[in-house]
Every structure is written in C-alpha cells, then in structure tokens.
mmCIF file of C-alpha atoms in Angstrom:
data_model
loop_
_atom_site.group_PDB
_atom_site.id
_atom_site.type_symbol
_atom_site.label_atom_id
_atom_site.label_comp_id
_atom_site.label_asym_id
_atom_site.label_seq_id
_atom_site.Cartn_x
_atom_site.Cartn_y
_atom_site.Cartn_z
ATOM 1 C CA MET A 893 -7.708 24.270 -0.193
ATOM 2 C CA ILE A 894 -9.947 21.908 -0.495
ATOM 3 C CA ASP A 895 -12.546 22.246 2.132
ATOM 4 C CA GLY A 896 -11.571 19.717 5.364
ATOM 5 C CA LEU A 897 -8.228 18.814 3.437
ATOM 6 C CA GLU A 898 -6.067 18.282 6.559
ATOM 7 C CA PRO A 899 -2.962 20.681 5.997
ATOM 8 C CA GLU A 900 0.256 19.357 4.361
ATOM 9 C CA PRO A 901 2.601 18.455 7.578
ATOM 10 C CA ALA A 902 6.559 19.792 7.161
ATOM 11 C CA ALA A 903 6.931 15.915 7.846
ATOM 12 C CA ALA A 904 5.630 15.750 3.507
ATOM 13 C CA ALA A 905 8.656 17.446 2.250
ATOM 14 C CA GLU A 906 11.014 15.055 4.355
ATOM 15 C CA ILE A 907 9.629 11.878 3.108
ATOM 16 C CA PHE A 908 8.389 12.515 -0.127
ATOM 17 C CA GLY A 909 11.281 14.793 -1.475
ATOM 18 C CA THR A 910 11.800 15.113 -5.088
ATOM 19 C CA HIS A 911 8.637 13.776 -5.238
ATOM 20 C CA LEU A 912 6.121 16.087 -3.164
ATOM 21 C CA GLU A 913 4.284 17.751 -6.194
ATOM 22 C CA GLN A 914 2.999 13.949 -7.432
ATOM 23 C CA GLY A 915 2.362 14.115 -4.050
ATOM 24 C CA ARG A 916 0.516 16.512 -3.217
ATOM 25 C CA ARG A 917 -1.657 15.854 -7.042
ATOM 26 C CA PHE A 918 -2.770 12.011 -5.495
ATOM 27 C CA THR A 919 -3.898 13.988 -2.054
ATOM 28 C CA GLU A 920 -5.871 16.805 -3.347
ATOM 29 C CA ALA A 921 -7.299 14.418 -6.173
ATOM 30 C CA LEU A 922 -8.203 11.944 -3.300
ATOM 31 C CA ALA A 923 -9.716 14.464 -1.384
ATOM 32 C CA ARG A 924 -11.431 15.414 -4.301
ATOM 33 C CA HIS A 925 -13.081 12.087 -5.020
ATOM 34 C CA GLY A 926 -12.681 9.988 -2.767
ATOM 35 C CA GLU A 927 -15.696 10.080 -1.010
ATOM 36 C CA GLU A 928 -18.160 9.714 -3.692
ATOM 37 C CA LEU A 929 -16.393 6.694 -5.367
ATOM 38 C CA GLY A 930 -16.569 5.147 -1.871
ATOM 39 C CA LEU A 931 -12.244 4.893 -1.927
ATOM 40 C CA ILE A 932 -12.403 6.514 1.797
ATOM 41 C CA GLY A 933 -14.896 7.468 4.516
ATOM 42 C CA PRO A 934 -16.719 11.110 5.107
ATOM 43 C CA LEU A 935 -14.902 11.626 8.086
ATOM 44 C CA GLU A 936 -10.893 10.827 6.717
ATOM 45 C CA LEU A 937 -10.126 14.684 4.900
ATOM 46 C CA PRO A 938 -8.784 15.916 7.883
ATOM 47 C CA ARG A 939 -6.363 13.418 8.766
ATOM 48 C CA LEU A 940 -5.430 12.394 4.928
ATOM 49 C CA TRP A 941 -1.950 12.966 4.819
ATOM 50 C CA THR A 942 -1.294 11.777 8.101
ATOM 51 C CA ARG A 943 -2.990 8.669 8.705
ATOM 52 C CA HIS A 944 -3.458 7.343 4.338
ATOM 53 C CA ILE A 945 -1.231 9.440 2.697
ATOM 54 C CA LEU A 946 2.311 9.659 4.730
ATOM 55 C CA ASN A 947 1.612 6.212 6.595
ATOM 56 C CA SER A 948 1.846 5.138 3.082
ATOM 57 C CA ALA A 949 5.180 6.668 2.119
ATOM 58 C CA LEU A 950 7.401 5.448 5.012
ATOM 59 C CA VAL A 951 7.061 1.612 3.822
ATOM 60 C CA ALA A 952 9.160 3.262 0.282
ATOM 61 C CA PRO A 953 12.748 2.863 1.624
ATOM 62 C CA LEU A 954 11.587 -0.957 2.326
ATOM 63 C CA LEU A 955 10.496 -1.724 -1.580
ATOM 64 C CA ARG A 956 13.846 -3.180 -3.933
ATOM 65 C CA PRO A 957 14.476 -2.822 -7.505
ATOM 66 C CA GLY A 958 11.781 -5.283 -9.204
ATOM 67 C CA ARG A 959 8.289 -6.253 -9.141
ATOM 68 C CA VAL A 960 5.730 -5.228 -6.247
ATOM 69 C CA GLY A 961 2.356 -6.554 -6.255
ATOM 70 C CA ASP A 962 0.121 -4.194 -4.112
ATOM 71 C CA VAL A 963 -2.803 -6.552 -2.960
ATOM 72 C CA GLY A 964 -6.601 -4.424 -2.457
ATOM 73 C CA SER A 965 -4.830 -2.117 -3.769
ATOM 74 C CA GLY A 966 -8.590 0.300 -3.620
ATOM 75 C CA ALA A 967 -7.319 3.988 -3.480
ATOM 76 C CA GLY A 968 -3.864 3.118 -4.659
ATOM 77 C CA LEU A 969 -3.599 2.948 -0.652
ATOM 78 C CA PRO A 970 -0.344 1.974 -0.522
ATOM 79 C CA GLY A 971 0.311 1.308 -4.140
ATOM 80 C CA LEU A 972 0.241 4.554 -6.111
ATOM 81 C CA VAL A 973 2.077 6.115 -3.013
ATOM 82 C CA LEU A 974 4.604 4.051 -3.300
ATOM 83 C CA ALA A 975 4.621 3.982 -6.947
ATOM 84 C CA ILE A 976 5.446 7.404 -6.856
ATOM 85 C CA MET A 977 8.005 7.580 -4.385
ATOM 86 C CA ARG A 978 9.825 4.686 -6.378
ATOM 87 C CA PRO A 979 9.935 5.519 -10.124
ATOM 88 C CA ASP A 980 12.868 2.495 -9.749
ATOM 89 C CA VAL A 981 10.315 -0.278 -8.810
ATOM 90 C CA SER A 982 7.714 -2.052 -10.882
ATOM 91 C CA PHE A 983 4.390 -1.686 -9.283
ATOM 92 C CA THR A 984 1.107 -4.274 -9.894
ATOM 93 C CA LEU A 985 -2.206 -3.079 -8.542
ATOM 94 C CA ILE A 986 -4.239 -5.823 -7.783
ATOM 95 C CA GLU A 987 -7.995 -5.098 -7.160
ATOM 96 C CA PRO A 988 -10.947 -6.580 -7.952
ATOM 97 C CA MET A 989 -13.943 -3.662 -7.494
ATOM 98 C CA GLU A 990 -14.582 -2.170 -11.592
ATOM 99 C CA ARG A 991 -14.416 1.535 -9.742
ATOM 100 C CA ARG A 992 -11.837 1.367 -7.884
ATOM 101 C CA VAL A 993 -9.557 -0.688 -10.966
ATOM 102 C CA ALA A 994 -10.935 2.698 -13.351
ATOM 103 C CA TRP A 995 -10.107 4.995 -10.489
ATOM 104 C CA LEU A 996 -6.028 3.589 -10.525
ATOM 105 C CA GLU A 997 -5.682 3.116 -14.137
ATOM 106 C CA ARG A 998 -6.478 7.477 -14.332
ATOM 107 C CA GLN A 999 -4.404 8.579 -11.189
ATOM 108 C CA ALA A 1000 -1.375 6.398 -12.912
ATOM 109 C CA ALA A 1001 -2.242 7.932 -16.327
ATOM 110 C CA GLU A 1002 -2.794 11.398 -14.377
ATOM 111 C CA LEU A 1003 0.356 11.186 -12.377
ATOM 112 C CA GLU A 1004 2.326 9.927 -15.545
ATOM 113 C CA LEU A 1005 3.302 6.938 -13.593
ATOM 114 C CA ALA A 1006 5.210 4.846 -16.050
ATOM 115 C CA ASN A 1007 6.027 2.248 -13.619
ATOM 116 C CA VAL A 1008 2.397 0.992 -12.678
ATOM 117 C CA GLU A 1009 0.050 -1.674 -13.866
ATOM 118 C CA VAL A 1010 -3.027 -2.349 -12.435
ATOM 119 C CA VAL A 1011 -4.715 -6.117 -12.838
ATOM 120 C CA ARG A 1012 -8.314 -6.402 -11.946
ATOM 121 C CA ALA A 1013 -8.667 -9.494 -9.709
ATOM 122 C CA ARG A 1014 -8.807 -10.876 -6.579
ATOM 123 C CA ALA A 1015 -5.223 -11.710 -5.906
ATOM 124 C CA GLU A 1016 -5.701 -15.817 -5.850
ATOM 125 C CA GLU A 1017 -6.862 -15.725 -9.140
ATOM 126 C CA SER A 1018 -4.814 -13.503 -10.848
ATOM 127 C CA LYS A 1019 -2.468 -15.168 -12.389
ATOM 128 C CA LEU A 1020 0.422 -14.242 -10.561
ATOM 129 C CA LYS A 1021 1.721 -16.817 -8.836
ATOM 130 C CA GLY A 1022 5.313 -16.585 -8.506
ATOM 131 C CA ALA A 1023 5.407 -13.630 -10.578
ATOM 132 C CA LEU A 1024 6.279 -11.140 -7.633
ATOM 133 C CA ASP A 1025 9.721 -10.102 -5.436
ATOM 134 C CA GLN A 1026 7.728 -8.092 -3.224
ATOM 135 C CA VAL A 1027 3.888 -8.120 -2.106
ATOM 136 C CA THR A 1028 2.351 -4.966 0.150
ATOM 137 C CA ALA A 1029 -0.929 -4.724 1.281
ATOM 138 C CA ARG A 1030 -3.015 -2.341 4.232
ATOM 139 C CA ALA A 1031 -6.087 -2.917 6.209
ATOM 140 C CA VAL A 1032 -7.280 -5.898 3.841
ATOM 141 C CA SER A 1033 -7.064 -8.462 6.533
ATOM 142 C CA ALA A 1034 -5.774 -10.249 9.651
ATOM 143 C CA LEU A 1035 -2.521 -11.929 8.483
ATOM 144 C CA ARG A 1036 -4.267 -15.359 8.892
ATOM 145 C CA THR A 1037 -6.167 -14.767 6.369
ATOM 146 C CA LEU A 1038 -3.918 -12.604 4.265
ATOM 147 C CA ILE A 1039 -1.123 -15.216 4.087
ATOM 148 C CA PRO A 1040 -2.551 -17.334 2.070
ATOM 149 C CA VAL A 1041 -3.437 -15.362 -0.420
ATOM 150 C CA THR A 1042 -0.605 -13.149 -0.822
ATOM 151 C CA ALA A 1043 2.801 -15.559 -0.802
ATOM 152 C CA PRO A 1044 1.850 -17.541 -3.171
ATOM 153 C CA LEU A 1045 2.988 -15.086 -5.632
ATOM 154 C CA LEU A 1046 6.013 -14.431 -4.256
ATOM 155 C CA ARG A 1047 8.665 -15.713 -6.107
ATOM 156 C CA PRO A 1048 10.625 -18.490 -3.646
ATOM 157 C CA GLY A 1049 12.644 -15.928 -1.397
ATOM 158 C CA GLY A 1050 10.115 -13.213 -2.109
ATOM 159 C CA GLU A 1051 9.105 -11.110 0.712
ATOM 160 C CA LEU A 1052 6.199 -9.939 2.427
ATOM 161 C CA VAL A 1053 6.035 -6.397 3.336
ATOM 162 C CA LEU A 1054 2.226 -5.970 4.947
ATOM 163 C CA MET A 1055 1.241 -2.733 6.691
ATOM 164 C CA LYS A 1056 -0.370 -3.850 10.129
ATOM 165 C CA GLY A 1057 -1.789 -1.935 13.186
ATOM 166 C CA ALA A 1058 -1.506 -1.756 16.926
ATOM 167 C CA GLY A 1059 -2.559 -5.522 17.287
ATOM 168 C CA VAL A 1060 0.305 -7.038 14.756
ATOM 169 C CA ASP A 1061 1.543 -9.047 17.693
ATOM 170 C CA GLY A 1062 -1.621 -11.159 17.878
ATOM 171 C CA GLU A 1063 -2.035 -11.451 14.506
ATOM 172 C CA ILE A 1064 1.306 -13.324 14.200
ATOM 173 C CA ALA A 1065 0.167 -15.261 17.046
ATOM 174 C CA ALA A 1066 -2.879 -16.352 15.591
ATOM 175 C CA ALA A 1067 -1.666 -16.871 12.374
ATOM 176 C CA ASP A 1068 1.326 -19.338 13.399
ATOM 177 C CA LYS A 1069 -0.912 -22.390 10.975
ATOM 178 C CA ALA A 1070 -0.438 -20.342 7.978
ATOM 179 C CA ILE A 1071 3.125 -18.733 8.859
ATOM 180 C CA ARG A 1072 4.138 -22.796 8.673
ATOM 181 C CA LYS A 1073 2.390 -24.053 6.121
ATOM 182 C CA TYR A 1074 3.532 -20.584 3.859
ATOM 183 C CA ARG A 1075 7.131 -21.632 4.634
ATOM 184 C CA VAL A 1076 7.075 -17.706 6.236
ATOM 185 C CA HIS A 1077 10.331 -16.981 8.426
ATOM 186 C CA ASP A 1078 12.705 -14.338 9.344
ATOM 187 C CA ALA A 1079 9.264 -12.630 10.315
ATOM 188 C CA GLU A 1080 10.091 -9.035 12.282
ATOM 189 C CA VAL A 1081 7.834 -6.143 13.115
ATOM 190 C CA LEU A 1082 9.054 -2.501 11.588
ATOM 191 C CA VAL A 1083 7.916 0.644 13.493
ATOM 192 C CA LEU A 1084 8.547 3.503 10.491
ATOM 193 C CA GLY A 1085 8.100 7.616 11.193
ATOM 194 C CA GLU A 1086 8.684 7.734 14.957
ATOM 195 C CA GLY A 1087 9.958 11.307 15.492
ATOM 196 C CA VAL A 1088 8.954 12.085 12.228
ATOM 197 C CA VAL A 1089 5.421 11.788 12.254
ATOM 198 C CA SER A 1090 1.962 11.701 14.408
ATOM 199 C CA GLU A 1091 0.833 8.563 13.462
ATOM 200 C CA ILE A 1092 3.902 5.836 13.166
ATOM 201 C CA THR A 1093 3.213 3.093 10.756
ATOM 202 C CA ARG A 1094 3.634 -1.168 11.410
ATOM 203 C CA VAL A 1095 4.727 -3.468 9.036
ATOM 204 C CA PHE A 1096 4.649 -7.216 9.122
ATOM 205 C CA ARG A 1097 8.001 -8.103 7.114
ATOM 206 C CA ALA A 1098 8.538 -11.917 6.006
ATOM 207 C CA THR A 1099 10.771 -13.743 3.663
ATOM 208 C CA VAL A 1100 8.583 -16.718 1.515
ATOM 209 C CA GLY A 1101 9.920 -19.782 1.306
#
C-alpha cells in the first residue's frame, strides 16, 4: 500500500470489470511518480481513485470503435484510463510537454496498451485536422477556448466528448460564438456515475459538422 493513497473504492471493480488489474497498476504508478513529475498535485493521493481514475473511467461507454484523440493528455487522464477500458478503440494522446510525453509512452508500454500512440504537439499544430472520430479532454480549458482547438481535429460528423465541471452550463452559454462558428450541434450535458461513485462525472457531448 502506497502511503497516503486512497483505498481502492468498491466501485472500481464494477466500473473497470476485467480491466481492473491494469487500472490498479496505472493508479499505483501515478501515485508513486505523479507528484515528482508534476502530473498531479501533492493533495491528490487521498482522492486519486475517486476524483481522477474513476472519474475518467466513467466516460468509456461513450466511446465508439474508431480513432479517439485525447487533447492535453498530461498524466493520462482520461486517455490512458480510457485506453485500458476500451482496447477496441485506437487512442491518440496529444501532449506538448516532453516530460509528460515520456510518462505517457512509458505507461503505454508498461501496461501493454497496443491501442495507444502519443503525439508530442499542441492540438492545433498536431497535423491531425479531420483525422479523428471523437475527441476527449479533461481539465484543459473553458469550452469557448477548447472548441476551436478540438473541433477541427474531427472528421465531419465526429463527436466531442469533453469532461467538464459543475459550471458547464455557464461555459456553454459563453461559448455560443465558437459553437456556431465550428458547426457544433446536438450538444448535451451527460451526468455519469450517479449512485455509483461519490463524485459524478459531467461530459459535454456534441457533434461537429
């Protein structure tokens, strides 16, 4: 047991299913090295499972077989967690910082995730325009800034699956100009994990083009 790490919640087995052992390995690696590498803050260990790992894993059922990009993948939240959960989906983790890219590549190798590639770039400079079926992002920026960065990466009819906080409705209102410019439609806010985990996950989902 890693000192200070939140005990594994009972919901982890339900959410991860047959992928739980990989989920444990990733969580323990992040707990051991995350702070020193600047991936997570010093106060995150007591809530690592609940606030970060399960929070990310709940998004897995929203993904479809195809190519999914995770913008600003950082510690691998949600990208690596989702790659564990969905071996039938190809993930492109987009991250500009060299230290974080090295972490993502090492974890993908250690976890034997054959469905992961890591691209070192800012999303808008990644040469992935129109290449992705879905795009995820977590704790990157407000929708008015995030939509212009993520929407161009999608093929026509592709889908944004963006993890957001409690203020998502206000973000949607503030992003009206970007929503219209980038032809974002059928937008909805999904609340995941109610009655399963103590901290629910909110997702802004919409179609582009």
